[in-house]
CSV table of C-alpha atoms and ligand atoms in Angstrom, one decimal:
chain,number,residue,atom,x,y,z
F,1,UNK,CA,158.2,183.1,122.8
F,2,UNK,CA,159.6,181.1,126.2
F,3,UNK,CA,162.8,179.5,125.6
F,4,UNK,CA,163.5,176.3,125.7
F,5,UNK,CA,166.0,174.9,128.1
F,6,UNK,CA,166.5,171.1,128.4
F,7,UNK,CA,168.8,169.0,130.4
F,8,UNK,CA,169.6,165.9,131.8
F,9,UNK,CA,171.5,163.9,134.4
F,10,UNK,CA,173.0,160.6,134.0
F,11,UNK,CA,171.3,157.9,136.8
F,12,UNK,CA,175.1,156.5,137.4
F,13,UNK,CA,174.3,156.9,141.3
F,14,UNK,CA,172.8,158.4,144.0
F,15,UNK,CA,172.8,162.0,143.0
F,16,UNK,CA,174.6,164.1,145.4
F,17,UNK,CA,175.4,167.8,146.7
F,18,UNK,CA,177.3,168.8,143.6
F,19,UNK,CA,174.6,167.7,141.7
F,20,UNK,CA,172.1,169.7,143.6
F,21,UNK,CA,174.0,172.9,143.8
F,22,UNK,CA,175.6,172.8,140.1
F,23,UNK,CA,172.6,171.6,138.5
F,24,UNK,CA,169.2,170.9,140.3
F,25,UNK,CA,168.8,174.1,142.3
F,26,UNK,CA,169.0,176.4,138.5
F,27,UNK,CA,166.4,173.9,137.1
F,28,UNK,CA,164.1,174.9,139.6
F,29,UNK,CA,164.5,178.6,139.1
F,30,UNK,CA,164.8,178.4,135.3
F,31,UNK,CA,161.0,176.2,135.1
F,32,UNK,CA,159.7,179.6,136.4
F,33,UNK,CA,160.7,181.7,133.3
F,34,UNK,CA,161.4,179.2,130.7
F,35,UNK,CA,159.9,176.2,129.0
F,36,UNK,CA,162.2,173.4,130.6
F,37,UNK,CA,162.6,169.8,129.4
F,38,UNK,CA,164.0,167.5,132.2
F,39,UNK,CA,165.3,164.1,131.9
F,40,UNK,CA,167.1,161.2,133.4
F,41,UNK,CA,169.4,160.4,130.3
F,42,UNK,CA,169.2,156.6,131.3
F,43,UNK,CA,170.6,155.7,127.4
F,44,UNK,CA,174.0,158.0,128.2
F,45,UNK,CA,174.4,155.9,131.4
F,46,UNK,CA,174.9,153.1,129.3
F,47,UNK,CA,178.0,154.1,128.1
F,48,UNK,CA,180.0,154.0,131.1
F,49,UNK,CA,177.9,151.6,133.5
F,50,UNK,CA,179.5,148.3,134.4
F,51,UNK,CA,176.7,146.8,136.3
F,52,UNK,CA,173.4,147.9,135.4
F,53,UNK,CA,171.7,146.2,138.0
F,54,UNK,CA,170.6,149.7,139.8
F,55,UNK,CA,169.7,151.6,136.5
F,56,UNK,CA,165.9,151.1,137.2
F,57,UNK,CA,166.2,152.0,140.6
F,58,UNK,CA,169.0,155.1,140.2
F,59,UNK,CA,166.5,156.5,137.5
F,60,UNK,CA,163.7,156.3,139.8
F,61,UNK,CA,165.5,157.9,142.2
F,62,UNK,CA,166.5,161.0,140.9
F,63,UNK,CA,163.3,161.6,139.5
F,64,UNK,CA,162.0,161.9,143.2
F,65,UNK,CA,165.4,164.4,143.5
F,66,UNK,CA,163.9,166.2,141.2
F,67,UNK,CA,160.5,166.6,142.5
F,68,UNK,CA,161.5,166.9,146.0
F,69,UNK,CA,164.4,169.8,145.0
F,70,UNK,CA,161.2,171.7,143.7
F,71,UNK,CA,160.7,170.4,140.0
F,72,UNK,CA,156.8,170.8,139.3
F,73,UNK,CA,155.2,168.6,136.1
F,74,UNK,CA,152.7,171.5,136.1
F,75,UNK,CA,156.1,174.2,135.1
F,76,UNK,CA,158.0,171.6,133.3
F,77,UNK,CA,158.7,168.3,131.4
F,78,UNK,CA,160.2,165.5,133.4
F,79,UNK,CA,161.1,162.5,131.4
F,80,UNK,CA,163.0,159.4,131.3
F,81,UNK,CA,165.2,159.5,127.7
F,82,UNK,CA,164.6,155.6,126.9
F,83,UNK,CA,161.0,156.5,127.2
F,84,UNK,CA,161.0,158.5,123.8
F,85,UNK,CA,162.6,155.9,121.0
F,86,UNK,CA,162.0,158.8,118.7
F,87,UNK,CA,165.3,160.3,119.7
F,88,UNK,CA,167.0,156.8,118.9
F,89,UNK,CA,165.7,157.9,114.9
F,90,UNK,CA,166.7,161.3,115.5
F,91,UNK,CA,169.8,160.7,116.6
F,92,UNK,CA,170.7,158.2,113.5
F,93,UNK,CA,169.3,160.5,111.2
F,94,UNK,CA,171.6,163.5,112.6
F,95,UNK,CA,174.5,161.2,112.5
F,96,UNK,CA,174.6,162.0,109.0
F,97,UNK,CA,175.8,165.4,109.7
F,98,UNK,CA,178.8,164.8,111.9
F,99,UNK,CA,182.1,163.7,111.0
F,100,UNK,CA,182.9,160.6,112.1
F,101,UNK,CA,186.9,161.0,112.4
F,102,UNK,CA,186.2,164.1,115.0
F,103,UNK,CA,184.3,162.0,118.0
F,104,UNK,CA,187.3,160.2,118.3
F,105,UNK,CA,188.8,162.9,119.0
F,106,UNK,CA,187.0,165.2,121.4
F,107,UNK,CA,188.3,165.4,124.8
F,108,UNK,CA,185.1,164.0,126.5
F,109,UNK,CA,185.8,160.5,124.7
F,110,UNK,CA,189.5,160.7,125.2
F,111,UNK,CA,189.2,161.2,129.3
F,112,UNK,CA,186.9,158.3,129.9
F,113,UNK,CA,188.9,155.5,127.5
F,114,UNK,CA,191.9,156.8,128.9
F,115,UNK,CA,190.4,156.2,132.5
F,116,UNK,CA,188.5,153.0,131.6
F,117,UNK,CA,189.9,151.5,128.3
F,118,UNK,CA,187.3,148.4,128.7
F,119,UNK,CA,184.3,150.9,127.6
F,120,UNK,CA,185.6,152.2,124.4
F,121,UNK,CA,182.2,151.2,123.0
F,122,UNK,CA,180.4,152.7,120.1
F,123,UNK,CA,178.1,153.9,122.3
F,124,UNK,CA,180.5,156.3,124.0
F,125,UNK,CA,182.0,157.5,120.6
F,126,UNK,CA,178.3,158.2,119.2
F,127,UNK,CA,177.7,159.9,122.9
F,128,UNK,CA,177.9,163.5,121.4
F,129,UNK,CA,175.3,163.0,118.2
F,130,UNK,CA,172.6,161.1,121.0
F,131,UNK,CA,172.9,164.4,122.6
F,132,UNK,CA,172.5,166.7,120.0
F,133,UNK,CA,169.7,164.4,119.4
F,134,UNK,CA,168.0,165.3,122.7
F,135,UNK,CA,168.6,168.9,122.4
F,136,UNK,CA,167.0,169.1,118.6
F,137,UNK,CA,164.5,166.7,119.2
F,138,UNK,CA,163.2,169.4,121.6
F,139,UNK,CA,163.9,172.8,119.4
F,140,UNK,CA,166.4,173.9,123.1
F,141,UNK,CA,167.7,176.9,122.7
F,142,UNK,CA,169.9,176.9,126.3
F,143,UNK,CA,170.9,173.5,128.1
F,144,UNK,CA,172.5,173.7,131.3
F,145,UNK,CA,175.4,171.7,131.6
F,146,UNK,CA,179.0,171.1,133.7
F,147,UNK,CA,181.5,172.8,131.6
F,148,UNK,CA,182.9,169.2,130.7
F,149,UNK,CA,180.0,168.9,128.4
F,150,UNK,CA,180.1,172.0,126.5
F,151,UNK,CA,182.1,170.3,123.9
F,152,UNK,CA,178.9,168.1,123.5
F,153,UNK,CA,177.0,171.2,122.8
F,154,UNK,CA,179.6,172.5,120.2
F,155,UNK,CA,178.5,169.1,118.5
F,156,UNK,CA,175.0,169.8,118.6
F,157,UNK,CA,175.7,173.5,117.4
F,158,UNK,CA,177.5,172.4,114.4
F,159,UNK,CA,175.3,169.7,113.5
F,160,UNK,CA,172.3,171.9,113.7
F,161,UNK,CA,173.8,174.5,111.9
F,162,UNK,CA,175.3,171.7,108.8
F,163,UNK,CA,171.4,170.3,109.2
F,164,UNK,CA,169.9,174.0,108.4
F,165,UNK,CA,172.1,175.1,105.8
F,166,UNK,CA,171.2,171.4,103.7
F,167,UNK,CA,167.7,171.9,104.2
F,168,UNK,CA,167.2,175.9,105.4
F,169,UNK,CA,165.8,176.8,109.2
F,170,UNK,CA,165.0,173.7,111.2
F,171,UNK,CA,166.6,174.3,114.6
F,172,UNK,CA,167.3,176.7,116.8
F,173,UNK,CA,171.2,176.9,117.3
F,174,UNK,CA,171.6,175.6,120.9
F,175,UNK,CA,173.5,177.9,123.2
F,176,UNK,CA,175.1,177.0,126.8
F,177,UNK,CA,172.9,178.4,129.7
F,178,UNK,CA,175.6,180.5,131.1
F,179,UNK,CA,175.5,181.0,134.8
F,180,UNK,CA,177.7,181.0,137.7
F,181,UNK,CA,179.8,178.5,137.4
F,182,UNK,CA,179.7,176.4,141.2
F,183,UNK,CA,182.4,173.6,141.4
F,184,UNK,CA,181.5,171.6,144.6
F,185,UNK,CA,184.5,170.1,145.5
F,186,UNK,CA,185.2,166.5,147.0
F,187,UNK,CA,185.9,165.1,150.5
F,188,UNK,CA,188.9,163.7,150.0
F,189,UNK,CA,190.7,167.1,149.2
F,190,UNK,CA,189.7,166.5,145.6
F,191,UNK,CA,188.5,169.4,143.2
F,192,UNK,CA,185.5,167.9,142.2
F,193,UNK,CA,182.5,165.8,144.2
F,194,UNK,CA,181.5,162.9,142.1
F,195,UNK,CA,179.1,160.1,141.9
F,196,UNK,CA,181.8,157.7,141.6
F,197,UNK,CA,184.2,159.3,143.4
F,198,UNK,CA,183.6,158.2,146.8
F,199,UNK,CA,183.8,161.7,148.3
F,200,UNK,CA,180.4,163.0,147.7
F,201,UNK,CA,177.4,164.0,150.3
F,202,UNK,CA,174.1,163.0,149.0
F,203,UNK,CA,171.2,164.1,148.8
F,204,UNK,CA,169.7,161.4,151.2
F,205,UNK,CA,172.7,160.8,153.5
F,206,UNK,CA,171.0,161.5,157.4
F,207,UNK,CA,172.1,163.9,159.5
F,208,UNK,CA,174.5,161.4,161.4
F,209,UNK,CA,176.3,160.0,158.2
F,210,UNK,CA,176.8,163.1,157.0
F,211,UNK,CA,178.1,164.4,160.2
F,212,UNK,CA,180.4,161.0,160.0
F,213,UNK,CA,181.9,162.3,156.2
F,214,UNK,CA,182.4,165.8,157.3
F,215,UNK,CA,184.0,164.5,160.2
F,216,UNK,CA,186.8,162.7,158.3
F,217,UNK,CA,186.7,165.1,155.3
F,218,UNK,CA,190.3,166.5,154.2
F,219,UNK,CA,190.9,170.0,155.2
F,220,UNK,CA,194.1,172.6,155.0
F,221,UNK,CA,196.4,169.6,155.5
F,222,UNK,CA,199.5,171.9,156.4
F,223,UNK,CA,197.7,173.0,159.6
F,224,UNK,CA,198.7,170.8,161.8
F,225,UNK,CA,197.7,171.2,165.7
F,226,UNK,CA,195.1,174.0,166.7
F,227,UNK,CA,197.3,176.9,167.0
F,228,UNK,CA,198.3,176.5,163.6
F,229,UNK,CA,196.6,179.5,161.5
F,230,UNK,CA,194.8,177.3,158.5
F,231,UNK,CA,194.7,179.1,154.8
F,232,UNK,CA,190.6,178.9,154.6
F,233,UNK,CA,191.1,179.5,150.5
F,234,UNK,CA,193.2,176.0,150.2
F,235,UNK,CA,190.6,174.3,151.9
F,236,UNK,CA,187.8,172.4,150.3
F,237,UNK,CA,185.9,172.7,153.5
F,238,UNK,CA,185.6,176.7,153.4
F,239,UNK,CA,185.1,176.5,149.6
F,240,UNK,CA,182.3,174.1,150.8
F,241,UNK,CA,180.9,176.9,153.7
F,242,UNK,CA,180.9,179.6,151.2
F,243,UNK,CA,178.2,177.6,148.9
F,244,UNK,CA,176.2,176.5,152.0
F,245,UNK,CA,176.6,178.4,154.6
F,246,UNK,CA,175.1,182.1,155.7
F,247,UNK,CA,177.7,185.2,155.0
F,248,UNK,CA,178.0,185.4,158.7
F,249,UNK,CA,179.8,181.8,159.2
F,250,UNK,CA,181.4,182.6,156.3
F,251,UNK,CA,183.1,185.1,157.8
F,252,UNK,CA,183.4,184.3,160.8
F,253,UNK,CA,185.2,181.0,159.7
F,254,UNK,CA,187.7,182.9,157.3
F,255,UNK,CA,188.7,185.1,160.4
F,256,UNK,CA,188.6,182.4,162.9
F,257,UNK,CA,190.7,180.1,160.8
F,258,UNK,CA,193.2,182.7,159.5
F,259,UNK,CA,193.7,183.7,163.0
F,260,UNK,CA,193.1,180.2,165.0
F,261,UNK,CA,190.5,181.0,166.6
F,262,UNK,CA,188.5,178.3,165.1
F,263,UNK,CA,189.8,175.0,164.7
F,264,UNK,CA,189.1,172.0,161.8
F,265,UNK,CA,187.2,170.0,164.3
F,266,UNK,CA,184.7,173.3,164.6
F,267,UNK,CA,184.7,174.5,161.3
F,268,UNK,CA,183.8,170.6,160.2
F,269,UNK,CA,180.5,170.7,163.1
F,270,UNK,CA,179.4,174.4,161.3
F,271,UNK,CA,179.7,172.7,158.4
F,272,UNK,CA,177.7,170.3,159.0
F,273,UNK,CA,175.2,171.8,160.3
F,274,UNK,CA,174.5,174.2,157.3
F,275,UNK,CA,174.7,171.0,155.0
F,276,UNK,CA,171.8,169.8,157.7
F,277,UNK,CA,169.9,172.8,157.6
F,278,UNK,CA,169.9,172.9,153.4
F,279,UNK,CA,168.7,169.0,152.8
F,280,UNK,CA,166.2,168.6,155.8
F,281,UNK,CA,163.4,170.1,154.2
F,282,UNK,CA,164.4,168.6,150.7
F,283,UNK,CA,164.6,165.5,152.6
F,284,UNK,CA,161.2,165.7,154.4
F,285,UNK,CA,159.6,166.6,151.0
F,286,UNK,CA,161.1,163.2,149.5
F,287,UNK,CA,159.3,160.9,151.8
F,288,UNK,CA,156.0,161.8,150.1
F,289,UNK,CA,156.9,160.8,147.0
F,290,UNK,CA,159.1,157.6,148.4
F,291,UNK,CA,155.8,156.2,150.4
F,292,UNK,CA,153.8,157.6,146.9
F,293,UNK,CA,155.8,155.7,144.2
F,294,UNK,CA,152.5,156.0,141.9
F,295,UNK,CA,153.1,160.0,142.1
F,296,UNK,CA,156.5,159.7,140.6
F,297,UNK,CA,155.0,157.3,138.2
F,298,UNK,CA,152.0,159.5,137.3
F,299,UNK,CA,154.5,162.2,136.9
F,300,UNK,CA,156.7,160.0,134.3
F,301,UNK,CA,153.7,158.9,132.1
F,302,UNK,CA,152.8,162.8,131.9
F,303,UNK,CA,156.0,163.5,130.5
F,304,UNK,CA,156.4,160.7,128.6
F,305,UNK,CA,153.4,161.9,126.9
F,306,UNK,CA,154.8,165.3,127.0
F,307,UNK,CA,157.9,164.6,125.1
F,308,UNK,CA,157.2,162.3,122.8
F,309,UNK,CA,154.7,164.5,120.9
F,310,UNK,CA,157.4,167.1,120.4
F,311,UNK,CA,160.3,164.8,119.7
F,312,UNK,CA,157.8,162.8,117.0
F,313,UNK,CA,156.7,166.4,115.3
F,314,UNK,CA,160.4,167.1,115.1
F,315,UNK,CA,160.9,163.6,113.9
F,316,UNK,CA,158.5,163.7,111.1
F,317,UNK,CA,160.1,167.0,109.9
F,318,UNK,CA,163.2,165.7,109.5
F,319,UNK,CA,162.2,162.7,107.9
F,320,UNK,CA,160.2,164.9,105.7
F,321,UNK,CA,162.8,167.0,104.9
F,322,UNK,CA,165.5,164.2,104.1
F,323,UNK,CA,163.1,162.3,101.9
F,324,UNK,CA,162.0,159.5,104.8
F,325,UNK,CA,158.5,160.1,104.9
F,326,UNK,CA,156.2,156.7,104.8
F,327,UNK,CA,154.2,156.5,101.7
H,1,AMP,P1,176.9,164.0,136.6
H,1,AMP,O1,176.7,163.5,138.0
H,1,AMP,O2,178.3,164.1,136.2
H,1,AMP,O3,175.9,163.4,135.6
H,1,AMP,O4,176.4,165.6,136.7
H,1,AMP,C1,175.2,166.1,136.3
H,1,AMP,C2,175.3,167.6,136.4
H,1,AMP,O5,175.5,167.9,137.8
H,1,AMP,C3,176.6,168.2,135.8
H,1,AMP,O6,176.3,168.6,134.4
H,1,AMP,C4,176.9,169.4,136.6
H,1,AMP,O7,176.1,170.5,136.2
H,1,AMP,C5,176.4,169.0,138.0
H,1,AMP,N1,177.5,168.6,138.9
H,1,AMP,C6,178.0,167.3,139.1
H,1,AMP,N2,179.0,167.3,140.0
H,1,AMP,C7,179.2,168.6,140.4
H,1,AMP,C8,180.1,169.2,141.3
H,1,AMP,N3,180.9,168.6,142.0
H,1,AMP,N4,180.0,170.6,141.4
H,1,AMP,C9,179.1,171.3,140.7
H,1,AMP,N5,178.2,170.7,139.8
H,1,AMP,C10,178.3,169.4,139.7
């Protein structure tokens, strides 16, 4: 038997280059050998959105991210998660099985009231069980996920596991796909690129804008004037050119920077261009389905369809099995 992998990505913005190389890129390989449930977990955006004004739009988008990355409806499921209400039911029914004292407590909570004390909404606390709700309501046995959220899948593990034991083998205990962790880190000298973060390249930015963020991107900040050797492994840049660029301008940078023979200004127009050289043909690939909207729509009502039949069969068997069934 395949397994199941499923995973989703929060429409909070324009997705971007971490997005693509953390996430969207090991989709596309892991459709090929697995059976993969995608989704635009427009519900979890909820939880931290101020404005929701671009939800719509934002989950439109990255469905075309996904389909223009290499995401095929014919190897996969791609879904939006407020199109299957089942795993609203799901996700009350599996409440029953978590603690309510520990969601206050997980880190994941903790980090975003801590950041933005206006959304300490119910929503956000009952985050983790909506989660293990997509994960179950599915049968996953490997989501891949930024090691921030593997405390979410801890939370599905244990609830699955608490659900089995009450009621004997249900669900598969969900497992982290463990791969090479990739970190893209920000523009602004910043460990991580983020959506909200305001140092991010996306996916749709044209050659000249991102030329224009590269160009003002923070480097080595201790080397000063060009004769200055630079330290290549303090330097988001480089960390950058070793996910994007070939092994030969990798190398050549390391040297060239170690020894000054390559300055910032350089370095930043390589850069560039191997960012360039990645997203054109993504980009190209986009436009069909951005002059196509009824493709992307075709392919949404497909998984809609998709995904709902397994999320109500799993439904139903819960229900059954905690005495819910209609008469
Ligand atoms: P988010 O934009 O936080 O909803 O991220 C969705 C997924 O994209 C995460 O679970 C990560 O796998 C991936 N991701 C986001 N930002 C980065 C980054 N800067 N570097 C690597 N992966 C990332």
């Amino acid at each position: 038997m395949k397994q199941i992998v499923l995973s989703g990505i929060r429409p909070t913005g324009k997705l971007h280059l971490g997005n693509y190389l953390g996430a969207i890129r090991d989709f596309v390989k892991l459709q090929e050998e697995c059976k993969c449930f995608f989704f635009v977990a427009d519900w979890h955006s909820l939880t931290t959105l101020d404005d929701f004004s671009e939800l719509r739009k934002n989950s439109f988008e990255i469905v075309m991210d996904f389909l223009a990355a290499g995401l095929s409806p014919g190897k996969c499921t791609i879904f939006l998660q407020s199109d299957i209400p089942e795993i609203a039911e799901l996700a009350l029914l599996l409440s029953m099985f978590q603690p309510a004292n520990e969601l206050s407590t997980l880190p994941t909570y903790q980090d975003v009231i801590a950041k933005k004390p206006n959304k300490n909404n119910a929503g956000l606390l009952y985050y983790p069980i909506l989660m293990a709700a997509d994960i179950l309501a599915h049968k996953a046995h490997l989501i891949p996920v930024g090691r921030d959220q593997e405390i979410h899948i801890r939370v599905a593990r244990d609830i699955a596991r608490r659900f089995n034991n009450r009621f004997g083998d249900t669900f598969p205990i969900p497992q982290t796909f463990e791969k090479e962790s990739i970190k893209v880190p920000g523009l602004d000298g910043t460990e991580k690129m983020g959506k909200s973060e305001d140092n991010d390249i996306l996916l749709t930015d044209s050659p000249d804008i991102i030329r224009q963020k590269i160009a003002i991107a923070v480097t080595d900040t201790s080397r000063k004037h060009l004769c200055d050797p630079g330290n290549p492994f303090i330097c988001n840049l480089f960390a950058m050119h070793e996910l994007v660029s070939s092994e030969n301008t990798v190398e050549e940078i390391k040297i060239g920077c170690k020894t000054a023979k390559i300055g910032c200004l350089e370095c930043k127009k390589m850069l560039s261009s191997s960012i360039i050289d990645l997203l054109m043909p993504f980009q190209e690939k986009r436009k069909k389905f951005a002059t196509n909207p009824n493709l992307v729509k075709e392919v949404l009502h497909y998984g809609r369809l998709k995904a709902k039949k397994n999320a109500k069969k799993t439904l139903n068997e819960v229900r059954e099995k905690m005495g819910l069934s209609s008469f």
